[in-house]
Amino acid sequence: MVNQAQLNLLTLRKLLIVAAAMFGFGYALVPFYQKICEVTGVNNVIKADEVANTQIDVARFVTIEFDSNLRSHLPWTFRPLQTNVRVHPGELTTVSYEIRNNSARTVTGQAIPSYGPQVAGRYFRKLDCFCFTQQTLQPGEVRQMPVAFVVDQGLPGDVNTITLSYTFFEVEGTAKQAGG
Amino acid sequence: MYAAHAHDQAHGDHAHSPGGIMRWITTTNHKDIGTLYLWFSFTMLMVGGVLAIGIRAELFQPGLQFWRPEFFNELTTMHGLIMVFGAIMPAFVGFANWQIPMMIGAPDMAFARMNNWSFWLLPPAACLLVGSFFVPGGATAAGWTLYAPLSTQMGPGMDLAIFALHIMGASSIMGAINIITTILNMRAPGMDLMKMPLFVWTWLITAYLLIAVMPVLAGAVTMVLTDRHFGTNFFNAAGGGDPVLFQHIFWFFGHPEVYIMILPAFGIISQVIPAFARKPLFGYASMVYALASIAILSFIVWAHHMFTVGMPAAGQLFFMFATMLIAVPTGVKVFNWIATMWKGSMTFEAPMLFACGFIFVFSMGGFTGLMLAIPPVDIQVQDTYYVVAHFHYVLVAGSLFAIFAGAYFWIPKWTGHMYDETLGKWHFWLSLIFFNITFFPMHFLGLAGMPRRIPDYALQFADFNMVASFGGFGFGLTQLIFLAAVIKCIRGGEKAPDKPWEGADTLEWTLPSPPPYHSFETPPVVK
């Protein structure tokens, strides 16, 4: 029976290693997922896009609506300086947003864009955007920030309006890029 | 003195073991621990059932009757968590504890003390879960999938749920290690792997799945916990994280978890059907290979739970085809069960009724699963009652019916008494009928667009919801028949022979009913 017990302990050890490795694997999925997104180009919403073709399709108009949101307790005012613009696909357009820090402390924020309808995100190319970097505002500071974009000519014909919506999140001191 | 000890000798060498409650707290006997698991599971089934009745009561009529919408969300979330982690999984571990040593001719589980720990971790975890209803903000209401960013924002109830999942995960991993070690190292001489009863095979594969994915779930909820309290940003978009990442990690655990809950059910059905068809199982080897294929495929299909997150078409196609591939080994199993019945001299006692009910209703759930595997259909019915109908067809009529089949099948062995066949038959027919009254209309509700996890609904859904609620109340009450049948069987009844089922042929039936406290201390020889 000693052999039996030793054999069992050996199996126990092997299986514990598998369990511990799988716990690590769960965490390894995080960089793996980010790498996949980077390679396949999914989810690169806060990186500058490249525009291959700027042929302007003058026959077609697309309305771009601008929206702004603040996540929970961020003590800022955040608004687009125009509610909408009408553009041709392929036409380089620049619009501005304004942020103001209403609090008595220095606050850093990060904006995350999203698109409605969702499918439009693939055809909305941002060349310059305040969402590419974190924004730090001193108490009372006001900043106007540009967004330069081109709508790709490949935009499906049934999409006539795109809503560009930004949400500003507060970046806390301890909370910098821990997720990778 | 010798005479006084004669009685104790019958119970093996445990004359010095404590009595009363301490017997159950300190026990390292696989039969005692199996019993504890089964009672724990039944208790949690009742708790989860009460929550389900709370849900169906609210949905009985349109408008808000009983609960605040927030509390309704707590009900759906906790119903899911308690049923999955409290009722179904521990029930199968209970079966494993009782049956595996007896079926492979081992004296006990490999690590008896660890076996005791893995059970006694569960009641504290259950207390954390149920107790979270009473903390400020109530229980977690993020859905049983605990999706970020909801789960990173909830109140302290969410923390309690995370700790409960950690504890239950540790319990499952310890149980799984114990089961694998027992099966690999402690089989009776002559029982090679391809001679093991199929229930043992299903548990071997399930235990490997548990070891592979429970740590991933532990990692996922740990990430939620550190996002909530320790400033990490795994799922927080502002800090460079991504909520969709949570879904990927969760479902990497979640899909194998689905098979963790159904493979032991397959095992029970594969024992019951040959016994009542009085024929050996058709296609034993193909059953084993089908099990292994299902388990392996379960690791590459997780994203079919998240077709609507904005996946590239190539990804959708891959996950669609991989998912549909699982229908092949599952089809092999259903075919083999039916082929086992073919030209058998069948009788329909309660275990066989539940097994036949299982095949019928589980297959329906399998087919709706195939439909949900098709992305264009899935995008249409995502998060509707169609999905609710689907997974209750496979989890209630699949896993739970198999648990009932196994309970009626083995309870004569466990208690030494035959159960009341009339009660068993009533239990089956009422369960089957009420189950379908509850969940069949949900297919129509889902196809018509009724969203899940919402306490109110549009008027056109009223009739089917009322029908479903009636069915739900009936199904809940029917389970009291099961309780009555079990208690009656424990208290007395016709003396069960060693082998009450003519066609049963596994090792446990060579033991007396009830089996001695310590069985197979000298291993039997299998030819």
XYZ file of C-alpha atoms in Angstrom:
707
model
C 0.000 0.000 0.000
C 2.983 2.338 0.409
C 3.501 2.150 -3.305
C -0.144 2.942 -3.867
C 0.078 6.051 -1.662
C 3.270 7.222 -3.340
C 1.759 6.698 -6.758
C -1.293 8.706 -5.703
C 0.855 11.552 -4.402
C 2.759 11.630 -7.675
C -0.487 11.911 -9.620
C -1.662 14.614 -7.204
C 1.477 16.639 -7.831
C 1.174 16.384 -11.594
C -2.450 17.431 -11.546
C -1.739 20.350 -9.209
C 0.863 21.585 -11.678
C -1.709 21.373 -14.467
C -4.194 23.362 -12.371
C -1.600 26.027 -11.539
C -0.544 26.225 -15.179
C -4.152 26.713 -16.259
C -4.506 29.558 -13.745
C -1.503 31.148 -15.417
C -3.005 30.404 -18.820
C -6.062 32.495 -17.898
C -3.746 35.462 -17.351
C -1.725 34.632 -20.466
C -4.934 35.088 -22.452
C -4.728 38.835 -21.718
C -1.545 39.655 -23.712
C -2.506 36.969 -26.243
C -5.841 38.667 -26.844
C -4.221 42.065 -27.212
C -1.699 40.677 -29.670
C -4.477 39.094 -31.737
C -6.377 42.387 -31.800
C -3.217 44.219 -32.821
C -2.314 41.785 -35.597
C -5.805 41.489 -37.040
C -6.490 45.194 -36.654
C -9.625 44.588 -34.613
C -10.237 47.088 -31.863
C -7.490 49.615 -32.694
C -9.851 52.487 -31.884
C -7.240 54.701 -30.259
C -4.535 54.428 -32.889
C -4.138 56.558 -36.011
C -5.511 54.945 -39.173
C -3.850 54.995 -42.550
C -5.810 56.256 -45.480
C -4.929 54.541 -48.712
C -7.342 56.240 -51.041
C -8.542 59.832 -50.692
C -10.546 59.886 -53.898
C -13.533 62.050 -52.968
C -16.922 60.673 -53.837
C -18.713 63.988 -54.471
C -21.919 62.266 -55.459
C -22.577 61.078 -51.930
C -23.127 62.805 -48.579
C -22.724 61.254 -45.155
C -23.878 63.035 -42.014
C -21.529 62.694 -39.053
C -23.104 63.393 -35.661
C -20.963 64.086 -32.615
C -21.654 62.942 -29.125
C -19.741 63.233 -25.864
C -20.003 61.409 -22.528
C -18.214 61.425 -19.204
C -17.834 58.277 -17.167
C -19.284 58.648 -13.669
C -17.236 60.964 -11.491
C -14.916 62.719 -13.927
C -15.230 66.418 -12.887
C -15.055 67.795 -16.426
C -17.244 69.389 -19.023
C -16.848 67.720 -22.391
C -18.635 68.794 -25.571
C -18.235 68.824 -29.339
C -18.016 72.322 -30.848
C -20.386 71.297 -33.664
C -23.295 68.886 -33.439
C -22.947 67.467 -36.925
C -21.240 67.893 -40.287
C -22.078 66.687 -43.774
C -19.102 65.228 -45.629
C -18.326 63.369 -48.817
C -16.691 59.958 -48.432
C -12.949 60.401 -48.945
C -12.953 64.042 -47.858
C -10.541 65.035 -45.077
C -12.486 66.817 -42.356
C -11.402 68.324 -39.044
C -13.738 69.000 -36.130
C -13.105 70.059 -32.538
C -14.106 69.005 -29.072
C -13.643 71.013 -25.891
C -12.838 69.797 -22.391
C -12.809 71.848 -19.221
C -11.623 70.775 -15.790
C -14.152 72.036 -13.242
C -12.344 70.705 -10.201
C -9.512 72.062 -8.084
C -7.178 69.170 -8.861
C -5.167 68.023 -11.833
C -7.019 65.229 -13.622
C -5.918 62.910 -16.408
C -8.485 61.375 -18.732
C -8.586 59.024 -21.663
C -11.260 59.204 -24.353
C -12.596 56.045 -26.017
C -14.535 56.385 -29.279
C -17.448 54.281 -30.419
C -19.590 54.359 -33.515
C -23.213 53.980 -34.384
C -24.013 51.956 -36.358
C -21.280 49.622 -35.218
C -20.410 48.595 -38.778
C -19.404 52.180 -39.589
C -16.415 51.950 -37.249
C -14.547 49.963 -39.868
C -14.902 52.770 -42.448
C -14.276 55.730 -40.149
C -10.572 56.543 -40.382
C -9.148 58.920 -37.777
C -5.882 60.577 -38.809
C -5.623 62.697 -35.693
C -7.565 62.423 -32.497
C -7.308 63.551 -28.885
C -8.101 59.949 -28.002
C -4.677 58.809 -29.196
C -3.118 60.188 -26.009
C -4.184 60.795 -22.438
C -5.263 64.348 -21.667
C -4.106 66.028 -18.458
C -5.917 69.179 -17.354
C -4.792 71.581 -14.622
C -7.549 72.979 -12.359
C -9.813 75.205 -14.437
C -7.956 74.527 -17.691
C -9.885 74.530 -20.961
C -8.609 72.750 -24.062
C -9.897 72.504 -27.580
C -8.852 69.373 -29.385
C -9.120 68.348 -33.034
C -10.329 65.177 -34.678
C -9.229 64.761 -38.303
C -10.970 61.992 -40.182
C -11.849 60.524 -43.536
C -14.865 58.340 -44.214
C -13.805 55.459 -46.429
C -15.573 55.199 -49.790
C -16.312 51.566 -49.011
C -18.952 52.612 -46.456
C -22.070 50.495 -47.154
C -24.611 52.404 -49.210
C -27.375 52.145 -46.624
C -25.385 54.022 -43.986
C -26.154 57.722 -44.377
C -25.511 58.829 -40.810
C -22.636 57.934 -38.521
C -22.631 58.877 -34.864
C -19.177 59.368 -33.390
C -19.407 59.101 -29.643
C -16.566 59.676 -27.205
C -16.516 58.714 -23.561
C -13.886 60.226 -21.298
C -12.675 57.978 -18.490
C -10.598 59.167 -15.593
C -7.141 57.624 -15.487
C -6.275 57.143 -11.859
C -2.714 57.437 -10.612
C -2.414 53.756 -9.778
C -4.430 52.617 -12.743
C -2.005 53.055 -15.568
C -1.962 50.359 -18.211
C -2.060 47.482 -15.773
C -4.092 45.494 -18.231
C -1.228 45.717 -20.689
C -16.096 -7.290 24.754
C -15.825 -9.324 21.609
C -19.559 -9.772 21.477
C -20.108 -6.038 21.986
C -17.807 -5.315 19.106
C -19.392 -7.779 16.747
C -21.883 -5.179 15.583
C -19.166 -2.640 14.980
C -17.100 -5.137 13.056
C -19.886 -5.204 10.544
C -19.147 -1.538 9.924
C -15.486 -2.241 9.419
C -12.829 -0.914 11.745
C -14.518 2.388 12.511
C -15.717 1.475 15.979
C -13.920 4.557 17.314
C -15.377 7.067 14.823
C -17.451 9.865 16.357
C -21.233 9.759 16.257
C -23.879 12.392 15.596
C -23.019 15.520 13.663
C -19.259 15.015 14.157
C -19.480 11.815 12.147
C -20.494 13.873 9.126
C -18.051 16.721 9.717
C -15.020 14.497 10.169
C -15.949 11.706 7.779
C -13.467 10.577 5.166
C -15.662 7.773 3.850
C -16.578 8.106 0.199
C -20.142 6.937 0.816
C -20.741 9.486 3.595
C -19.226 12.256 1.501
C -21.309 11.222 -1.490
C -24.414 11.448 0.656
C -23.370 14.893 1.923
C -22.813 16.123 -1.637
C -26.217 14.846 -2.743
C -28.087 16.457 0.147
C -26.189 19.711 -0.310
C -27.066 19.673 -3.976
C -30.743 19.003 -3.277
C -30.820 21.860 -0.762
C -29.311 24.222 -3.317
C -31.778 22.945 -5.928
C -34.563 24.038 -3.587
C -32.925 27.448 -2.970
C -32.362 28.000 -6.679
C -35.899 26.760 -7.307
C -37.356 29.327 -4.911
C -35.459 32.050 -6.799
C -36.836 30.664 -10.073
C -40.356 30.825 -8.669
C -39.628 34.440 -7.751
C -38.697 35.076 -11.374
C -41.753 33.302 -12.797
C -44.053 35.076 -10.317
C -42.809 38.437 -11.548
C -43.215 37.370 -15.173
C -46.681 35.912 -14.577
C -48.174 39.171 -15.786
C -46.737 42.188 -17.583
C -45.820 45.166 -15.445
C -43.981 45.164 -12.144
C -45.789 43.085 -9.513
C -43.442 41.946 -6.808
C -39.867 43.067 -7.228
C -37.823 46.107 -8.063
C -36.066 45.568 -11.417
C -32.702 45.525 -9.603
C -33.876 42.717 -7.364
C -35.204 40.824 -10.374
C -31.693 40.963 -11.820
C -30.356 39.590 -8.552
C -32.866 36.744 -8.777
C -31.857 35.710 -12.314
C -28.149 36.000 -11.510
C -28.290 34.037 -8.282
C -30.647 31.435 -9.758
C -28.029 30.741 -12.418
C -25.031 30.708 -10.091
C -26.718 28.545 -7.467
C -28.097 26.019 -9.943
C -24.817 25.662 -11.852
C -22.314 25.709 -9.004
C -24.546 24.642 -6.110
C -26.977 22.107 -7.523
C -25.865 20.410 -10.750
C -22.091 20.192 -10.257
C -22.154 18.950 -6.629
C -24.842 16.406 -7.498
C -22.558 14.778 -10.055
C -19.643 14.877 -7.608
C -21.940 13.139 -5.130
C -22.617 10.388 -7.665
C -18.887 10.165 -8.365
C -18.099 9.740 -4.674
C -20.670 7.043 -4.111
C -20.207 5.158 -7.344
C -16.678 5.417 -8.692
C -14.925 3.444 -5.922
C -17.640 0.792 -6.018
C -17.659 0.608 -9.808
C -13.905 0.192 -10.193
C -13.482 -2.016 -7.138
C -11.512 0.459 -5.009
C -11.823 0.647 -1.208
C -12.310 4.446 -1.120
C -11.251 7.622 -2.918
C -7.502 8.175 -3.271
C -7.278 11.168 -0.911
C -9.919 10.635 1.729
C -9.006 13.666 3.845
C -8.932 15.974 0.837
C -12.293 14.534 -0.137
C -13.680 15.747 3.186
C -12.244 19.233 2.569
C -13.614 19.475 -0.914
C -17.117 18.873 0.400
C -16.890 21.077 3.473
C -15.717 24.068 1.409
C -19.102 24.094 -0.285
C -21.451 25.087 2.575
C -19.415 28.239 3.420
C -19.380 29.154 -0.272
C -23.138 28.662 -0.443
C -23.545 30.865 2.643
C -21.503 33.606 0.965
C -23.690 33.393 -2.136
C -27.026 33.317 -0.347
C -25.829 35.794 2.298
C -24.943 38.316 -0.395
C -28.678 39.081 -0.705
C -28.430 40.818 2.661
C -25.443 43.112 2.120
C -25.908 46.762 1.028
C -26.767 46.819 -2.656
C -27.908 43.212 -2.553
C -26.530 40.199 -4.366
C -24.668 40.505 -7.620
C -26.996 41.332 -10.493
C -24.527 41.082 -13.358
C -25.977 37.824 -14.705
C -24.426 34.450 -13.930
C -21.787 35.206 -16.585
C -20.610 38.185 -14.481
C -19.803 40.247 -17.565
C -17.583 43.277 -17.156
C -18.177 46.213 -16.957
C -21.296 45.386 -14.878
C -19.336 43.118 -12.556
C -16.609 45.717 -12.050
C -19.166 48.230 -10.803
C -21.547 46.307 -8.522
C -21.697 46.556 -4.734
C -20.145 44.258 -2.120
C -22.500 41.417 -3.149
C -20.266 40.981 -6.168
C -17.205 40.499 -3.957
C -19.004 37.816 -1.989
C -19.943 36.055 -5.225
C -16.314 36.211 -6.380
C -15.093 34.673 -3.116
C -17.803 32.025 -3.315
C -16.639 31.149 -6.839
C -13.042 30.960 -5.656
C -13.991 28.545 -2.903
C -16.243 26.435 -5.118
C -13.529 26.383 -7.759
C -10.984 25.136 -5.227
C -13.465 22.497 -4.110
C -14.063 21.357 -7.692
C -10.362 21.168 -8.479
C -9.655 19.107 -5.359
C -12.581 16.836 -6.169
C -11.387 16.436 -9.752
C -7.821 15.597 -8.696
C -9.200 13.024 -6.301
C -11.390 11.436 -8.956
C -8.640 11.255 -11.588
C -6.172 9.756 -9.117
C -8.721 7.206 -7.946
C -9.606 6.152 -11.470
C -6.047 6.020 -12.781
C -4.359 4.330 -9.822
C -6.924 2.328 -7.885
C -8.819 0.161 -10.349
C -9.293 -3.482 -9.430
C -6.859 -5.902 -11.062
C -7.991 -6.751 -14.565
C -10.076 -3.621 -15.064
C -8.187 -1.863 -17.818
C -9.373 1.511 -19.056
C -11.518 0.124 -21.842
C -13.348 -2.158 -19.415
C -14.411 0.679 -17.104
C -18.126 1.394 -16.802
C -19.050 4.367 -18.949
C -20.033 6.460 -15.928
C -16.432 6.190 -14.731
C -15.165 7.172 -18.186
C -17.376 10.252 -18.298
C -16.122 11.320 -14.890
C -12.475 10.799 -15.836
C -12.924 13.149 -18.789
C -15.063 15.592 -16.822
C -12.445 15.768 -14.083
C -9.786 16.669 -16.643
C -12.065 19.389 -17.985
C -12.539 20.707 -14.441
C -8.803 20.893 -13.823
C -8.304 22.638 -17.153
C -10.974 25.318 -16.869
C -11.855 25.987 -13.225
C -8.470 27.741 -12.755
C -9.277 29.927 -15.767
C -12.562 30.970 -14.133
C -10.666 31.639 -10.910
C -8.297 33.848 -12.916
C -11.170 35.698 -14.590
C -12.952 36.516 -11.333
C -9.625 37.429 -9.723
C -9.102 39.939 -12.533
C -12.572 41.352 -11.837
C -11.669 41.564 -8.151
C -8.389 43.404 -8.778
C -10.109 45.702 -11.280
C -12.652 46.531 -8.598
C -10.315 47.132 -5.694
C -6.672 47.156 -6.645
C -6.490 49.545 -9.555
C -5.810 47.106 -12.383
C -7.451 47.675 -15.745
C -7.981 44.284 -17.308
C -11.526 45.131 -18.344
C -11.565 48.915 -17.989
C -11.419 50.653 -21.357
C -9.948 53.846 -19.898
C -6.881 52.062 -18.616
C -6.254 50.189 -21.826
C -8.301 47.129 -20.911
C -11.259 45.680 -22.760
C -14.601 44.378 -21.457
C -14.814 41.955 -24.400
C -11.680 40.287 -23.033
C -13.726 39.188 -20.030
C -16.182 37.436 -22.302
C -13.383 35.563 -24.045
C -11.828 34.400 -20.781
C -15.177 33.607 -19.206
C -16.384 31.502 -22.127
C -13.067 29.752 -22.446
C -14.110 28.413 -19.063
C -17.828 28.519 -19.785
C -18.117 26.197 -22.718
C -16.152 23.284 -21.221
C -18.212 23.997 -18.096
C -21.326 23.172 -20.101
C -19.860 19.733 -20.824
C -18.759 19.356 -17.211
C -22.463 19.515 -16.433
C -23.589 17.121 -19.191
C -20.876 14.450 -19.572
C -21.571 12.754 -16.206
C -25.239 12.851 -17.227
C -24.277 10.927 -20.366
C -22.478 8.495 -18.078
C -25.535 7.873 -15.909
C -27.754 7.381 -18.968
C -25.188 4.952 -20.399
C -25.495 2.836 -17.224
C -29.277 3.022 -16.944
C -30.303 2.186 -20.506
C -28.383 -1.117 -20.851
C -29.707 -2.198 -17.431
C -33.343 -1.739 -18.435
C -32.958 -2.817 -22.051
C -31.207 -5.954 -20.711
C -28.563 -5.648 -23.393
C -24.948 -4.525 -23.207
C -24.316 -0.930 -24.242
C -24.137 -0.637 -28.022
C -20.813 0.725 -29.291
C -18.862 1.035 -26.037
C -15.612 2.100 -27.727
C -17.336 4.658 -29.944
C -18.982 6.077 -26.800
C -15.560 6.624 -25.248
C -14.153 8.232 -28.392
C -17.251 10.416 -28.714
C -16.777 11.593 -25.126
C -13.154 12.460 -25.758
C -13.991 14.325 -28.972
C -16.711 16.332 -27.257
C -14.270 17.269 -24.496
C -11.528 18.330 -26.905
C -13.853 20.258 -29.196
C -15.282 22.105 -26.193
C -12.056 24.129 -25.999
C -12.352 25.648 -29.468
C -15.964 26.758 -29.631
C -16.224 29.329 -26.842
C -16.845 32.373 -29.041
C -20.207 31.027 -30.248
C -21.504 32.559 -27.018
C -20.418 35.987 -28.247
C -21.222 36.187 -31.957
C -22.611 39.689 -31.429
C -19.482 41.316 -30.005
C -18.338 42.367 -33.456
C -16.303 39.385 -34.601
C -14.836 39.151 -38.106
C -16.814 36.895 -40.443
C -13.913 34.435 -40.574
C -14.093 34.059 -36.798
C -17.837 33.540 -36.908
C -17.458 30.867 -39.569
C -14.751 29.043 -37.636
C -16.742 28.982 -34.402
C -19.925 28.038 -36.248
C -18.372 25.016 -37.956
C -16.461 23.919 -34.853
C -19.703 24.069 -32.873
C -21.636 22.094 -35.437
C -18.886 19.482 -35.426
C -19.820 18.714 -31.797
C -23.188 17.494 -33.025
C -21.411 14.525 -34.642
C -20.055 12.813 -31.479
C -23.239 13.806 -29.631
C -25.244 12.187 -32.412
C -23.106 9.052 -32.065
C -24.053 8.881 -28.393
C -27.779 9.337 -28.970
C -27.627 6.747 -31.775
C -25.859 4.256 -29.496
C -28.410 4.705 -26.708
C -31.252 4.076 -29.105
C -29.394 1.140 -30.658
C -28.976 -0.267 -27.138
C -32.748 -0.157 -26.696
C -33.333 -1.734 -30.122
C -34.813 -5.213 -29.679
C -34.042 -5.093 -25.975
C -36.575 -6.498 -23.532
C -37.279 -3.155 -21.987
C -39.155 -2.292 -18.824
C -39.929 1.248 -17.757
C -39.200 1.779 -14.099
C -38.492 5.342 -12.934
C -34.767 5.367 -13.859
C -35.536 4.174 -17.399
C -38.386 6.676 -17.732
C -36.055 9.498 -16.795
C -33.413 8.151 -19.181
C -35.882 8.035 -22.079
C -37.156 11.485 -21.117
C -33.564 12.650 -21.098
C -32.901 11.440 -24.650
C -36.106 12.969 -25.966
C -35.853 16.371 -24.328
C -32.065 16.705 -24.366
C -32.073 16.096 -28.120
C -34.533 18.952 -28.536
C -32.165 21.178 -26.579
C -29.332 19.954 -28.772
C -31.166 20.920 -31.926
C -31.955 24.432 -30.689
C -28.249 24.598 -29.847
C -27.417 23.820 -33.470
C -29.709 26.614 -34.581
C -28.031 29.011 -32.171
C -24.669 27.959 -33.617
C -25.594 29.653 -36.888
C -24.452 33.278 -36.523
C -27.252 34.942 -38.538
C -29.844 33.109 -36.402
C -27.897 33.727 -33.235
C -27.663 37.450 -33.900
C -31.442 37.474 -34.263
C -32.242 35.589 -31.054
C -29.216 36.599 -28.934
C -30.267 37.333 -25.356
C -33.883 36.353 -25.957
C -35.988 33.665 -24.309
C -35.018 31.328 -27.152
C -31.609 31.038 -25.513
C -33.251 30.557 -22.123
C -35.365 27.745 -23.572
C -32.292 26.158 -25.175
C -30.128 25.962 -22.111
C -32.934 24.857 -19.823
C -33.695 22.024 -22.248
C -30.112 20.795 -21.955
C -29.533 21.635 -18.289
C -32.854 20.761 -16.651
C -34.132 18.060 -18.944
C -30.558 17.031 -19.673
C -28.459 17.160 -16.534
C -31.217 17.237 -13.914
C -33.266 14.403 -15.459
C -30.103 12.302 -15.627
C -29.490 13.061 -11.942
C -32.998 11.821 -11.144
C -32.451 8.734 -13.316
C -29.225 8.011 -11.436
C -30.823 8.665 -8.053
C -33.665 6.176 -8.656
C -31.234 3.725 -10.254
C -28.794 3.595 -7.347
C -30.935 4.487 -4.341
C -31.821 0.802 -3.698
C -28.078 0.163 -3.470
C -27.445 3.176 -1.232
C -30.301 2.679 1.232
C -30.975 -1.032 0.969
C -34.639 -0.308 0.251
C -36.588 -0.128 -2.986
C -38.050 3.297 -3.645
C -41.795 3.725 -4.132
C -42.284 3.062 -7.849
C -45.619 4.897 -7.923
C -44.060 8.054 -6.514
C -41.179 7.717 -8.977
C -43.557 7.441 -11.932
C -45.614 10.426 -10.783
C -42.421 12.379 -10.309
C -41.291 11.585 -13.848
C -44.515 12.277 -15.702
C -45.293 15.491 -13.815
C -41.700 16.675 -14.257
C -41.753 15.978 -17.992
C -45.123 17.629 -18.537
C -44.498 20.678 -16.349
C -41.011 21.068 -17.754
C -42.380 21.340 -21.272
C -45.215 23.617 -20.188
C -42.602 25.908 -18.651
C -39.938 25.981 -21.307
C -41.567 25.092 -24.624
C -43.442 28.431 -24.873
C -40.150 30.208 -24.287
C -39.032 29.205 -27.780
C -41.928 31.199 -29.216
C -41.328 34.096 -26.829
C -37.705 34.242 -27.905
C -38.439 34.017 -31.610
C -40.955 36.824 -31.136
C -38.236 38.911 -29.543
C -38.800 38.843 -25.797
C -35.447 39.729 -24.173
C -34.176 37.721 -21.227
C -33.252 39.216 -17.829
C -35.956 41.915 -18.032
C -38.700 41.955 -15.359
C -41.360 43.481 -17.619
C -42.483 42.692 -21.143
C -44.736 43.880 -23.938
C -48.376 42.833 -23.815
C -48.217 40.412 -26.730
C -45.994 38.128 -24.644
C -48.498 37.883 -21.775
C -50.241 34.579 -22.604
C -47.149 32.463 -23.132
C -45.555 33.922 -20.015
C -48.576 33.018 -17.922
C -48.439 29.453 -19.283
C -44.712 29.260 -18.552
C -45.228 30.531 -15.006
C -47.929 27.917 -14.311
C -45.556 25.263 -15.589
C -42.728 26.617 -13.465
C -44.780 26.525 -10.246
C -45.887 22.988 -11.092
C -42.353 21.857 -11.864
C -41.125 23.268 -8.554
C -43.849 21.544 -6.532
C -43.267 18.258 -8.388
C -39.768 18.087 -6.984
C -41.294 17.669 -3.522
C -42.499 14.255 -4.748
C -38.853 13.378 -5.282
C -38.038 14.488 -1.742
C -40.924 12.360 -0.433
C -39.778 9.334 -2.455
C -36.214 9.664 -1.160
C -37.218 10.074 2.487
C -39.648 7.165 2.232
C -36.926 5.023 0.720
C -34.408 5.910 3.446
C -36.922 5.157 6.197
C -37.951 1.773 4.924
C -39.657 -0.057 2.150
C -39.232 -3.338 0.418
C -35.789 -4.826 1.049
C -33.595 -4.329 -1.996
C -31.713 -7.361 -3.316
C -28.008 -7.042 -4.143
C -28.902 -6.532 -7.761
C -32.414 -5.075 -8.050
C -32.072 -4.440 -11.795
C -31.856 -7.592 -13.833
C -29.730 -6.140 -16.642
C -27.233 -4.235 -14.506
C -23.731 -5.673 -14.691
C -21.245 -3.360 -12.966
C -19.270 -4.151 -9.807
C -21.409 -2.237 -7.299
C -24.221 -4.762 -7.815
C -21.999 -7.556 -6.500
C -22.045 -5.844 -3.078
C -24.908 -6.230 -0.597
C -27.595 -3.507 -0.484
C -26.789 -1.302 1.386
C -23.071 -1.877 0.848
C -20.870 -2.224 3.947
C -19.308 1.008 5.190
C -15.978 -0.146 3.761
C -16.314 -2.082 0.548
C -13.756 -3.773 -1.695
C -10.955 -3.620 0.888
C -9.723 -6.685 -0.960
C -10.030 -5.737 -4.607
C -12.241 -7.955 -6.765
C -10.672 -9.490 -9.852
C -12.196 -8.439 -13.134
C -11.924 -10.923 -15.993
